[in-house]
mmCIF file of C-alpha atoms in Angstrom:
data_model
loop_
_atom_site.group_PDB
_atom_site.id
_atom_site.type_symbol
_atom_site.label_atom_id
_atom_site.label_comp_id
_atom_site.label_asym_id
_atom_site.label_seq_id
_atom_site.Cartn_x
_atom_site.Cartn_y
_atom_site.Cartn_z
ATOM 1 C CA GLU H 117 21.154 -57.103 -43.257
ATOM 2 C CA ILE H 118 19.188 -58.531 -46.182
ATOM 3 C CA PRO H 119 15.677 -59.759 -45.236
ATOM 4 C CA LEU H 120 16.105 -63.063 -47.079
ATOM 5 C CA ARG H 121 17.588 -66.335 -45.987
ATOM 6 C CA LEU H 122 18.543 -69.264 -48.194
ATOM 7 C CA VAL H 123 16.785 -72.352 -46.880
ATOM 8 C CA GLY H 124 17.758 -74.926 -49.502
ATOM 9 C CA SER H 125 17.673 -76.056 -53.090
ATOM 10 C CA GLU H 126 16.811 -79.234 -54.949
ATOM 11 C CA MET H 127 17.315 -80.429 -58.489
ATOM 12 C CA CYS H 128 15.959 -83.172 -60.721
ATOM 13 C CA ILE H 129 17.198 -84.108 -64.214
ATOM 14 C CA ARG H 130 15.712 -86.580 -66.721
ATOM 15 C CA ASP H 131 17.020 -87.931 -70.040
ATOM 16 C CA ARG H 132 15.562 -87.601 -73.545
ATOM 17 C CA SER H 133 11.936 -88.563 -74.216
ATOM 18 C CA SER H 134 9.696 -88.654 -77.285
ATOM 19 C CA THR H 135 5.925 -88.242 -77.512
ATOM 20 C CA THR H 136 3.115 -88.153 -80.014
ATOM 21 C CA SER H 137 0.672 -86.926 -77.356
ATOM 22 C CA THR H 138 -1.114 -83.612 -77.855
ATOM 23 C CA SER H 139 -1.863 -83.430 -74.091
ATOM 24 C CA PHE H 140 0.677 -82.015 -71.659
ATOM 25 C CA GLN H 141 2.539 -84.669 -69.692
ATOM 26 C CA ASN H 142 5.019 -84.356 -66.830
ATOM 27 C CA LYS H 143 8.717 -84.519 -67.637
ATOM 28 C CA VAL H 144 10.173 -83.267 -64.337
ATOM 29 C CA THR H 145 8.344 -82.756 -61.040
ATOM 30 C CA LEU H 146 9.852 -81.174 -57.930
ATOM 31 C CA SER H 147 8.002 -80.727 -54.600
ATOM 32 C CA ILE H 148 9.198 -78.774 -51.565
ATOM 33 C CA ASN H 149 7.630 -77.892 -48.209
ATOM 34 C CA THR H 150 7.372 -74.173 -47.548
ATOM 35 C CA ALA H 151 6.172 -71.638 -44.999
ATOM 36 C CA SER H 152 3.742 -68.788 -45.696
ATOM 37 C CA ASN H 153 6.588 -66.257 -45.706
ATOM 38 C CA SER H 154 8.579 -68.279 -48.276
ATOM 39 C CA ARG H 155 9.320 -67.076 -51.763
ATOM 40 C CA VAL H 156 10.797 -69.585 -54.189
ATOM 41 C CA LEU H 157 13.056 -68.834 -57.132
ATOM 42 C CA VAL H 158 12.666 -71.653 -59.667
ATOM 43 C CA ALA H 159 15.426 -72.138 -62.245
ATOM 44 C CA TYR H 160 14.452 -74.244 -65.249
ATOM 45 C CA SER H 161 16.175 -75.633 -68.297
ATOM 46 C CA PHE H 162 15.084 -77.937 -71.126
ATOM 47 C CA GLU H 163 15.678 -78.619 -74.799
ATOM 48 C CA ILE H 164 12.831 -79.387 -77.218
ATOM 49 C CA LYS H 165 12.451 -80.138 -80.924
ATOM 50 C CA HIS H 166 9.876 -81.448 -83.373
ATOM 51 C CA SER H 167 10.353 -84.136 -86.022
ATOM 52 C CA ASN H 168 8.363 -82.240 -88.656
ATOM 53 C CA THR H 169 8.675 -78.515 -89.418
ATOM 54 C CA ASN H 170 5.479 -78.344 -91.510
ATOM 55 C CA ASN H 171 3.381 -76.166 -89.136
ATOM 56 C CA HIS H 172 3.949 -78.523 -86.199
ATOM 57 C CA SER H 173 5.585 -77.735 -82.884
ATOM 58 C CA CYS H 174 6.744 -79.152 -79.585
ATOM 59 C CA ARG H 175 5.640 -77.157 -76.539
ATOM 60 C CA ALA H 176 6.939 -77.162 -72.985
ATOM 61 C CA GLN H 177 5.706 -75.278 -69.939
ATOM 62 C CA VAL H 178 6.789 -74.571 -66.377
ATOM 63 C CA ASN H 179 3.848 -74.578 -63.963
ATOM 64 C CA GLY H 180 2.919 -75.899 -60.557
ATOM 65 C CA SER H 181 0.456 -76.545 -57.751
ATOM 66 C CA ASN H 182 -0.026 -74.166 -54.810
ATOM 67 C CA VAL H 183 2.143 -71.606 -56.603
ATOM 68 C CA SER H 184 1.748 -68.036 -57.811
ATOM 69 C CA PHE H 185 4.370 -67.182 -60.434
ATOM 70 C CA VAL H 186 5.071 -63.532 -61.170
ATOM 71 C CA GLY H 187 3.757 -63.157 -64.724
ATOM 72 C CA GLY H 188 1.955 -66.537 -64.673
ATOM 73 C CA SER H 189 3.091 -69.934 -65.925
ATOM 74 C CA LEU H 190 5.722 -70.022 -68.646
ATOM 75 C CA GLU H 191 5.279 -71.741 -72.020
ATOM 76 C CA GLU H 192 7.827 -72.148 -74.841
ATOM 77 C CA SER H 193 7.428 -73.586 -78.342
ATOM 78 C CA GLU H 194 9.827 -74.947 -80.968
ATOM 79 C CA ASN H 195 8.881 -75.931 -84.513
ATOM 80 C CA GLY H 196 12.364 -76.798 -85.775
ATOM 81 C CA ASN H 197 13.870 -80.252 -86.023
ATOM 82 C CA SER H 198 17.014 -79.264 -84.091
ATOM 83 C CA PHE H 199 16.987 -79.045 -80.301
ATOM 84 C CA GLN H 200 16.408 -75.543 -78.957
ATOM 85 C CA ARG H 201 17.460 -74.836 -75.352
ATOM 86 C CA PHE H 202 15.288 -72.759 -73.023
ATOM 87 C CA THR H 203 16.590 -71.614 -69.616
ATOM 88 C CA GLY H 204 15.542 -69.038 -67.087
ATOM 89 C CA THR H 205 14.141 -68.287 -63.671
ATOM 90 C CA ILE H 206 10.629 -67.610 -62.462
ATOM 91 C CA LEU H 207 9.638 -66.300 -59.026
ATOM 92 C CA ASP H 208 6.900 -67.947 -56.954
ATOM 93 C CA ILE H 209 5.356 -65.428 -54.542
ATOM 94 C CA SER H 210 2.628 -67.713 -53.175
ATOM 95 C CA SER H 211 1.885 -67.512 -49.448
ATOM 96 C CA HIS H 212 0.972 -71.223 -49.336
ATOM 97 C CA THR H 213 2.160 -73.137 -46.267
ATOM 98 C CA GLY H 214 2.931 -76.770 -47.064
ATOM 99 C CA THR H 215 3.868 -78.552 -50.276
ATOM 100 C CA ARG H 216 4.440 -76.582 -53.459
ATOM 101 C CA THR H 217 5.002 -78.616 -56.615
ATOM 102 C CA TYR H 218 6.832 -77.370 -59.702
ATOM 103 C CA ARG H 219 6.673 -79.114 -63.090
ATOM 104 C CA ILE H 220 8.084 -79.073 -66.573
ATOM 105 C CA GLN H 221 5.392 -80.449 -68.862
ATOM 106 C CA TRP H 222 5.491 -80.966 -72.610
ATOM 107 C CA ARG H 223 3.468 -82.058 -75.621
ATOM 108 C CA THR H 224 3.492 -82.023 -79.419
ATOM 109 C CA SER H 225 0.994 -80.472 -81.841
ATOM 110 C CA ASN H 226 1.222 -83.478 -84.170
ATOM 111 C CA ASN H 227 3.706 -86.219 -85.154
ATOM 112 C CA THR H 228 6.659 -86.607 -82.757
ATOM 113 C CA GLY H 229 8.192 -84.106 -80.330
ATOM 114 C CA GLN H 230 11.244 -84.618 -78.144
ATOM 115 C CA ILE H 231 12.537 -83.144 -74.914
ATOM 116 C CA LYS H 232 15.889 -83.664 -73.192
ATOM 117 C CA ASN H 233 18.082 -82.269 -70.415
ATOM 118 C CA ALA H 234 15.110 -81.002 -68.415
ATOM 119 C CA SER H 235 15.913 -79.700 -64.937
ATOM 120 C CA LEU H 236 14.298 -77.735 -62.139
ATOM 121 C CA THR H 237 16.069 -76.120 -59.196
ATOM 122 C CA ALA H 238 14.055 -74.512 -56.385
ATOM 123 C CA ILE H 239 15.672 -72.015 -54.027
ATOM 124 C CA GLU H 240 13.489 -71.122 -51.067
ATOM 125 C CA MET H 241 13.926 -67.772 -49.337
ATOM 126 C CA ARG H 242 12.106 -66.784 -46.177
ATOM 127 C CA LEU H 243 11.184 -63.170 -45.638
ATOM 128 C CA LYS H 244 12.079 -61.696 -42.280
ATOM 129 C CA THR H 245 10.151 -58.988 -40.502
ATOM 130 C CA MET H 246 12.431 -56.005 -40.090
ATOM 131 C CA LYS H 247 11.874 -53.145 -37.667
ATOM 132 C CA TYR H 248 13.647 -49.840 -38.137
ATOM 133 C CA THR H 249 13.681 -46.705 -36.011
ATOM 134 C CA ILE H 250 13.636 -43.236 -37.562
ATOM 135 C CA SER H 251 17.339 -42.984 -36.793
ATOM 136 C CA ASP H 252 17.985 -46.284 -38.618
ATOM 137 C CA ALA H 253 16.032 -45.097 -41.640
ATOM 138 C CA ILE H 254 17.987 -41.838 -41.867
ATOM 139 C CA THR H 255 21.275 -43.717 -41.498
ATOM 140 C CA ILE H 256 20.233 -46.014 -44.331
ATOM 141 C CA LEU H 257 19.171 -43.075 -46.520
ATOM 142 C CA ARG H 258 22.185 -40.926 -45.640
ATOM 143 C CA PRO H 259 24.996 -43.168 -44.379
ATOM 144 C CA ASP H 260 27.488 -40.334 -43.800
ATOM 145 C CA SER H 261 25.482 -39.457 -40.639
ATOM 146 C CA SER H 262 25.937 -35.716 -41.158
ATOM 147 C CA TRP H 263 22.444 -35.052 -39.814
ATOM 148 C CA ASN H 264 22.072 -34.410 -36.126
ATOM 149 C CA LEU H 265 19.068 -36.206 -34.603
ATOM 150 C CA THR H 266 17.585 -35.378 -31.222
ATOM 151 C CA GLY H 267 14.847 -37.143 -29.310
ATOM 152 C CA SER H 268 13.720 -40.736 -29.720
#
C-alpha cells in the first residue's frame, strides 16, 4: 500500500495579457484548503515574451502563501520576442493546516512583456501513518519469504 492518497485537483487558466510594470503582478491564483499532513504537487505552465530584445526581459515566477516549495520559489525569464513556454512541477512540503495559495506572477524589465496560457494545477496528497512489524519489514525487503522467523 502506498502511503499517499489523492484528495483532489484544481485548475485555472487565463488568456494573454500585456504589461509595462516592473513589479510582479498576479496572473493566476489558486487556493486550496489542506491538512498538516498534506503535500501538494503543483503543475504550472505559461508562455512569456518581451517586445524588445535589447537587454530587456519578461519574468514569471511560481510562488505562494503558507507554502514551502522544495528548492524555493521558481522564476523564469525570457528576453526574446517570440513566446517561450515553461512547464513543470514543484512540490509543496509545508505542514500548514488551512488555506495554501499558489500564484503565477509576472513582470517586465522595461517596455512591454506578455504572458499567455498560464495555468496551475494543485494535486493534494495526504500522508498516512504506516505501522510495520519486523516480519512485515523482512517480507518487504525479501519478498520470497525464504527466511524463517520465530517469535513475535
